[in-house]
mmCIF file of C-alpha atoms in Angstrom:
data_model
loop_
_atom_site.group_PDB
_atom_site.id
_atom_site.type_symbol
_atom_site.label_atom_id
_atom_site.label_comp_id
_atom_site.label_asym_id
_atom_site.label_seq_id
_atom_site.Cartn_x
_atom_site.Cartn_y
_atom_site.Cartn_z
ATOM 1 C CA MET Y 1 9.971 -11.225 -3.533
ATOM 2 C CA PHE Y 2 7.430 -12.940 -1.244
ATOM 3 C CA GLU Y 3 7.273 -16.731 -0.996
ATOM 4 C CA ILE Y 4 4.379 -18.281 0.893
ATOM 5 C CA GLN Y 5 4.217 -21.920 2.003
ATOM 6 C CA ASN Y 6 1.359 -23.694 3.833
ATOM 7 C CA LEU Y 7 0.054 -20.394 5.146
ATOM 8 C CA LYS Y 8 -2.967 -20.391 7.418
ATOM 9 C CA TYR Y 9 -4.549 -17.609 9.415
ATOM 10 C CA GLU Y 10 -7.361 -18.692 11.742
ATOM 11 C CA GLU Y 11 -10.333 -19.680 9.553
ATOM 12 C CA VAL Y 12 -9.673 -16.885 7.074
ATOM 13 C CA LEU Y 13 -6.713 -18.009 4.929
ATOM 14 C CA ASP Y 14 -5.438 -21.342 3.682
ATOM 15 C CA ILE Y 15 -2.752 -20.926 1.010
ATOM 16 C CA PRO Y 16 -0.567 -23.972 0.264
ATOM 17 C CA GLN Y 17 1.820 -22.054 -1.981
ATOM 18 C CA LEU Y 18 1.992 -18.574 -3.500
ATOM 19 C CA SER Y 19 4.772 -16.464 -5.003
ATOM 20 C CA ILE Y 20 4.477 -12.689 -5.332
ATOM 21 C CA GLY Y 21 7.126 -11.242 -7.594
ATOM 22 C CA GLU Y 22 8.355 -7.745 -8.267
ATOM 23 C CA GLY Y 23 6.221 -5.350 -10.281
ATOM 24 C CA ILE Y 24 2.507 -4.623 -9.945
ATOM 25 C CA THR Y 25 0.459 -7.408 -8.352
ATOM 26 C CA VAL Y 26 -3.288 -6.852 -8.023
ATOM 27 C CA ILE Y 27 -5.420 -8.965 -5.689
ATOM 28 C CA VAL Y 28 -9.118 -9.310 -6.474
ATOM 29 C CA GLY Y 29 -11.964 -11.300 -4.954
ATOM 30 C CA ALA Y 30 -15.166 -11.063 -2.989
ATOM 31 C CA SER Y 31 -15.428 -9.135 0.253
ATOM 32 C CA GLY Y 32 -14.306 -11.294 3.160
ATOM 33 C CA SER Y 33 -12.187 -13.632 1.028
ATOM 34 C CA GLY Y 34 -8.950 -12.807 2.883
ATOM 35 C CA LYS Y 35 -7.344 -10.166 0.661
ATOM 36 C CA THR Y 36 -6.702 -7.582 3.369
ATOM 37 C CA THR Y 37 -5.606 -10.287 5.809
ATOM 38 C CA LEU Y 38 -2.838 -11.276 3.409
ATOM 39 C CA LEU Y 39 -1.583 -7.688 3.169
ATOM 40 C CA ARG Y 40 -1.468 -7.446 6.958
ATOM 41 C CA LEU Y 41 0.494 -10.702 7.128
ATOM 42 C CA LEU Y 42 3.015 -9.427 4.552
ATOM 43 C CA ASN Y 43 3.542 -6.324 6.712
ATOM 44 C CA LYS Y 44 3.781 -8.291 10.011
ATOM 45 C CA SER Y 45 0.771 -6.413 11.351
ATOM 46 C CA ILE Y 46 -0.497 -9.881 12.275
ATOM 47 C CA SER Y 47 1.223 -13.277 12.479
ATOM 48 C CA PRO Y 48 0.247 -16.526 10.712
ATOM 49 C CA THR Y 49 -1.506 -19.303 12.579
ATOM 50 C CA ALA Y 50 0.692 -21.719 10.614
ATOM 51 C CA GLY Y 51 3.072 -21.762 7.668
ATOM 52 C CA SER Y 52 5.731 -19.360 6.499
ATOM 53 C CA ILE Y 53 6.223 -16.136 4.569
ATOM 54 C CA GLN Y 54 9.624 -15.184 3.213
ATOM 55 C CA TYR Y 55 10.624 -11.737 2.009
ATOM 56 C CA LYS Y 56 13.665 -11.743 -0.245
ATOM 57 C CA GLY Y 57 14.606 -15.179 1.059
ATOM 58 C CA THR Y 58 14.279 -14.399 4.771
ATOM 59 C CA GLU Y 59 11.441 -15.563 7.017
ATOM 60 C CA LEU Y 60 9.371 -12.622 8.233
ATOM 61 C CA SER Y 61 9.661 -14.015 11.764
ATOM 62 C CA GLN Y 62 13.416 -13.388 11.533
ATOM 63 C CA LEU Y 63 13.046 -9.776 10.416
ATOM 64 C CA SER Y 64 12.628 -6.756 12.673
ATOM 65 C CA SER Y 65 9.132 -5.333 12.261
ATOM 66 C CA VAL Y 66 10.541 -1.797 12.193
ATOM 67 C CA LYS Y 67 13.080 -2.657 9.495
ATOM 68 C CA LEU Y 68 10.512 -4.570 7.445
ATOM 69 C CA ARG Y 69 8.009 -1.715 7.525
ATOM 70 C CA ARG Y 70 10.597 0.723 6.219
ATOM 71 C CA GLU Y 71 10.834 -1.451 3.123
ATOM 72 C CA VAL Y 72 7.282 -2.839 2.991
ATOM 73 C CA LEU Y 73 4.784 -0.086 3.765
ATOM 74 C CA MET Y 74 1.038 -0.639 4.025
ATOM 75 C CA LEU Y 75 -1.701 1.872 3.278
ATOM 76 C CA SER Y 76 -4.975 0.661 4.761
ATOM 77 C CA GLN Y 77 -8.416 1.269 3.284
ATOM 78 C CA GLN Y 78 -9.113 3.788 6.046
ATOM 79 C CA PRO Y 79 -5.655 5.280 6.627
ATOM 80 C CA ALA Y 80 -4.812 7.207 9.762
ATOM 81 C CA ILE Y 81 -5.146 10.948 9.392
ATOM 82 C CA PHE Y 82 -3.508 12.909 12.191
ATOM 83 C CA LYS Y 83 -4.834 16.099 13.750
ATOM 84 C CA GLY Y 84 -3.236 19.259 12.460
ATOM 85 C CA ASP Y 85 -2.419 20.360 8.960
ATOM 86 C CA LEU Y 86 -1.224 18.742 5.749
ATOM 87 C CA ARG Y 87 2.427 19.461 6.566
ATOM 88 C CA HIS Y 88 2.186 17.516 9.833
ATOM 89 C CA ASN Y 89 0.575 14.554 8.095
ATOM 90 C CA LEU Y 90 3.233 14.443 5.387
ATOM 91 C CA GLU Y 91 6.107 14.726 7.865
ATOM 92 C CA ILE Y 92 4.876 12.307 10.507
ATOM 93 C CA GLY Y 93 6.037 9.115 8.773
ATOM 94 C CA PHE Y 94 9.566 10.515 8.577
ATOM 95 C CA LYS Y 95 9.440 11.354 12.280
ATOM 96 C CA PHE Y 96 8.298 7.813 13.120
ATOM 97 C CA GLN Y 97 11.186 6.398 11.079
ATOM 98 C CA GLN Y 98 13.650 8.983 12.443
ATOM 99 C CA ARG Y 99 14.535 10.167 8.951
ATOM 100 C CA PRO Y 100 15.276 13.683 7.654
ATOM 101 C CA LEU Y 101 12.070 15.550 6.879
ATOM 102 C CA PRO Y 102 11.065 16.195 3.256
ATOM 103 C CA THR Y 103 11.504 19.698 1.930
ATOM 104 C CA GLU Y 104 8.552 22.011 1.417
ATOM 105 C CA ALA Y 105 9.070 21.735 -2.340
ATOM 106 C CA GLU Y 106 8.959 17.929 -2.175
ATOM 107 C CA MET Y 107 5.740 18.003 -0.163
ATOM 108 C CA LEU Y 108 4.040 20.499 -2.472
ATOM 109 C CA ASP Y 109 5.119 18.505 -5.519
ATOM 110 C CA MET Y 110 3.628 15.329 -4.047
ATOM 111 C CA LEU Y 111 0.348 17.083 -3.217
ATOM 112 C CA GLU Y 112 0.142 18.243 -6.813
ATOM 113 C CA ARG Y 113 0.858 14.718 -8.077
ATOM 114 C CA VAL Y 114 -2.052 13.278 -6.099
ATOM 115 C CA HIS Y 115 -4.323 16.126 -7.219
ATOM 116 C CA LEU Y 116 -4.558 17.731 -3.794
ATOM 117 C CA ASN Y 117 -3.756 21.344 -4.556
ATOM 118 C CA LYS Y 118 -3.886 22.753 -1.043
ATOM 119 C CA ALA Y 119 -1.530 24.801 1.095
ATOM 120 C CA LEU Y 120 0.599 22.860 3.568
ATOM 121 C CA ASP Y 121 -1.001 24.717 6.478
ATOM 122 C CA THR Y 122 -4.515 23.582 5.474
ATOM 123 C CA PRO Y 123 -6.204 21.851 8.472
ATOM 124 C CA VAL Y 124 -7.038 18.233 7.697
ATOM 125 C CA ASP Y 125 -10.526 18.603 9.159
ATOM 126 C CA ARG Y 126 -11.375 20.733 6.116
ATOM 127 C CA LEU Y 127 -10.663 17.844 3.733
ATOM 128 C CA SER Y 128 -13.262 15.545 2.199
ATOM 129 C CA GLY Y 129 -12.951 11.768 2.462
ATOM 130 C CA GLY Y 130 -11.440 11.540 -1.002
ATOM 131 C CA GLU Y 131 -8.953 14.329 -0.240
ATOM 132 C CA LYS Y 132 -7.855 12.544 2.936
ATOM 133 C CA GLN Y 133 -7.304 9.383 0.897
ATOM 134 C CA ARG Y 134 -5.110 11.288 -1.550
ATOM 135 C CA LEU Y 135 -3.185 12.866 1.334
ATOM 136 C CA ALA Y 136 -2.483 9.397 2.752
ATOM 137 C CA ILE Y 137 -1.312 8.154 -0.658
ATOM 138 C CA GLY Y 138 1.002 11.156 -0.958
ATOM 139 C CA ARG Y 139 2.424 10.492 2.511
ATOM 140 C CA VAL Y 140 3.219 6.884 1.607
ATOM 141 C CA PHE Y 141 4.895 7.840 -1.656
ATOM 142 C CA LEU Y 142 7.067 10.471 -0.017
ATOM 143 C CA LEU Y 143 8.541 7.712 2.178
ATOM 144 C CA LYS Y 144 9.685 5.729 -0.907
ATOM 145 C CA PRO Y 145 9.611 2.164 0.445
ATOM 146 C CA GLU Y 146 10.614 -0.761 -1.767
ATOM 147 C CA VAL Y 147 7.154 -2.340 -1.638
ATOM 148 C CA TYR Y 148 3.757 -0.672 -1.328
ATOM 149 C CA LEU Y 149 0.899 -2.720 0.137
ATOM 150 C CA LEU Y 150 -2.234 -0.833 -0.906
ATOM 151 C CA ASP Y 151 -5.651 -1.855 0.401
ATOM 152 C CA GLU Y 152 -8.353 -0.380 -1.845
ATOM 153 C CA PRO Y 153 -6.366 2.857 -2.312
ATOM 154 C CA SER Y 154 -9.048 4.399 -4.518
ATOM 155 C CA SER Y 155 -12.129 3.401 -2.501
ATOM 156 C CA ALA Y 156 -12.973 6.998 -1.556
ATOM 157 C CA LEU Y 157 -12.320 8.447 -5.015
ATOM 158 C CA ASP Y 158 -14.635 9.040 -7.941
ATOM 159 C CA ASP Y 159 -13.985 7.103 -11.163
ATOM 160 C CA ALA Y 160 -12.057 9.880 -12.910
ATOM 161 C CA THR Y 161 -9.816 10.588 -9.936
ATOM 162 C CA GLU Y 162 -9.383 6.858 -9.287
ATOM 163 C CA GLU Y 163 -7.813 6.264 -12.668
ATOM 164 C CA SER Y 164 -5.508 9.270 -12.448
ATOM 165 C CA VAL Y 165 -4.320 8.493 -8.904
ATOM 166 C CA ILE Y 166 -3.774 4.761 -9.536
ATOM 167 C CA SER Y 167 -1.983 5.650 -12.762
ATOM 168 C CA LEU Y 168 0.268 7.982 -10.747
ATOM 169 C CA VAL Y 169 0.908 5.306 -8.122
ATOM 170 C CA VAL Y 170 1.881 2.735 -10.739
ATOM 171 C CA GLU Y 171 3.959 5.212 -12.747
ATOM 172 C CA GLN Y 172 5.911 6.321 -9.682
ATOM 173 C CA ALA Y 173 6.536 2.731 -8.583
ATOM 174 C CA ARG Y 174 7.769 1.660 -12.014
ATOM 175 C CA LYS Y 175 9.978 4.746 -12.314
ATOM 176 C CA GLY Y 176 11.539 4.105 -8.905
ATOM 177 C CA GLY Y 177 11.943 0.359 -9.403
ATOM 178 C CA GLN Y 178 9.468 -0.288 -6.592
ATOM 179 C CA SER Y 179 6.766 -2.933 -6.345
ATOM 180 C CA ILE Y 180 3.071 -2.790 -5.486
ATOM 181 C CA VAL Y 181 0.756 -5.401 -4.016
ATOM 182 C CA MET Y 182 -2.701 -3.850 -4.314
ATOM 183 C CA VAL Y 183 -6.131 -5.022 -3.243
ATOM 184 C CA THR Y 184 -8.918 -3.554 -5.350
ATOM 185 C CA HIS Y 185 -12.595 -4.089 -6.074
ATOM 186 C CA SER Y 186 -12.093 -2.609 -9.528
ATOM 187 C CA LYS Y 187 -11.706 -5.097 -12.371
ATOM 188 C CA ALA Y 188 -10.839 -2.160 -14.612
ATOM 189 C CA VAL Y 189 -7.879 -1.246 -12.380
ATOM 190 C CA ALA Y 190 -6.699 -4.859 -12.363
ATOM 191 C CA ALA Y 191 -6.997 -5.209 -16.134
ATOM 192 C CA GLN Y 192 -5.270 -1.908 -16.852
ATOM 193 C CA PHE Y 193 -2.362 -1.912 -14.439
ATOM 194 C CA ALA Y 194 -1.503 -5.405 -13.163
ATOM 195 C CA ASP Y 195 1.556 -7.382 -14.178
ATOM 196 C CA GLU Y 196 -0.047 -10.273 -12.339
ATOM 197 C CA ILE Y 197 -3.533 -10.832 -10.935
ATOM 198 C CA ILE Y 198 -4.211 -13.028 -7.906
ATOM 199 C CA GLU Y 199 -7.818 -14.014 -7.311
ATOM 200 C CA PHE Y 200 -9.033 -14.856 -3.828
ATOM 201 C CA ASP Y 201 -11.954 -17.153 -3.135
ATOM 202 C CA ALA Y 202 -12.871 -18.146 0.425
ATOM 203 C CA GLY Y 203 -9.345 -17.728 1.751
ATOM 204 C CA ARG Y 204 -7.572 -19.450 -1.127
ATOM 205 C CA ALA Y 205 -5.461 -17.690 -3.720
ATOM 206 C CA GLN Y 206 -5.025 -18.485 -7.375
ATOM 207 C CA VAL Y 207 -2.807 -16.704 -9.889
ATOM 208 C CA ARG Y 208 -5.221 -15.815 -12.649
ATOM 209 C CA GLY Y 209 -2.916 -14.271 -15.189
ATOM 210 C CA ALA Y 210 -1.219 -11.100 -16.250
ATOM 211 C CA THR Y 211 -1.991 -8.213 -18.480
ATOM 212 C CA SER Y 212 -0.411 -8.154 -21.912
#
């Protein structure tokens, strides 16, 4: 899926070679080791200082950023929440991509799946941090990209909700034949859900293994 060769980004990353295949890839490592930087590079949010990244055999530099981000969608650790209500936040990605809006039933179903049982006209300023995180996850999953880049998607959730939401994310991706590249601080999440684990240490990446 992604092939990386001689990749460097400023003084943050130095990866001679790395392959990221389909399925569930979990990236672990200390804070500041370059995990989030890699996700941003895969999404073309930033460009490499040197080296190359290919997506499905094509250099990212040759791909339209708009087209790439329809297929490879990133959810940051502090995702954007837009003023207004839940409906507006769930529809806005479709408006950006000039796609037909989801139905009310689809939106309510997704809210239920991420354990956010609120009315669509609920103002977002009434939501807690964890509820906003779940709203952002629901928005991403409604868009159904081919690849999800998730940066600490459960950072604002308690342990019980973390497991249920990550389980949902993985289940939905597997069911839809989609892939996930996920940064997490949680070794439990990595051990439970990863097909492959990549460990970062001071800007270098090493494939550590896969779950059984």
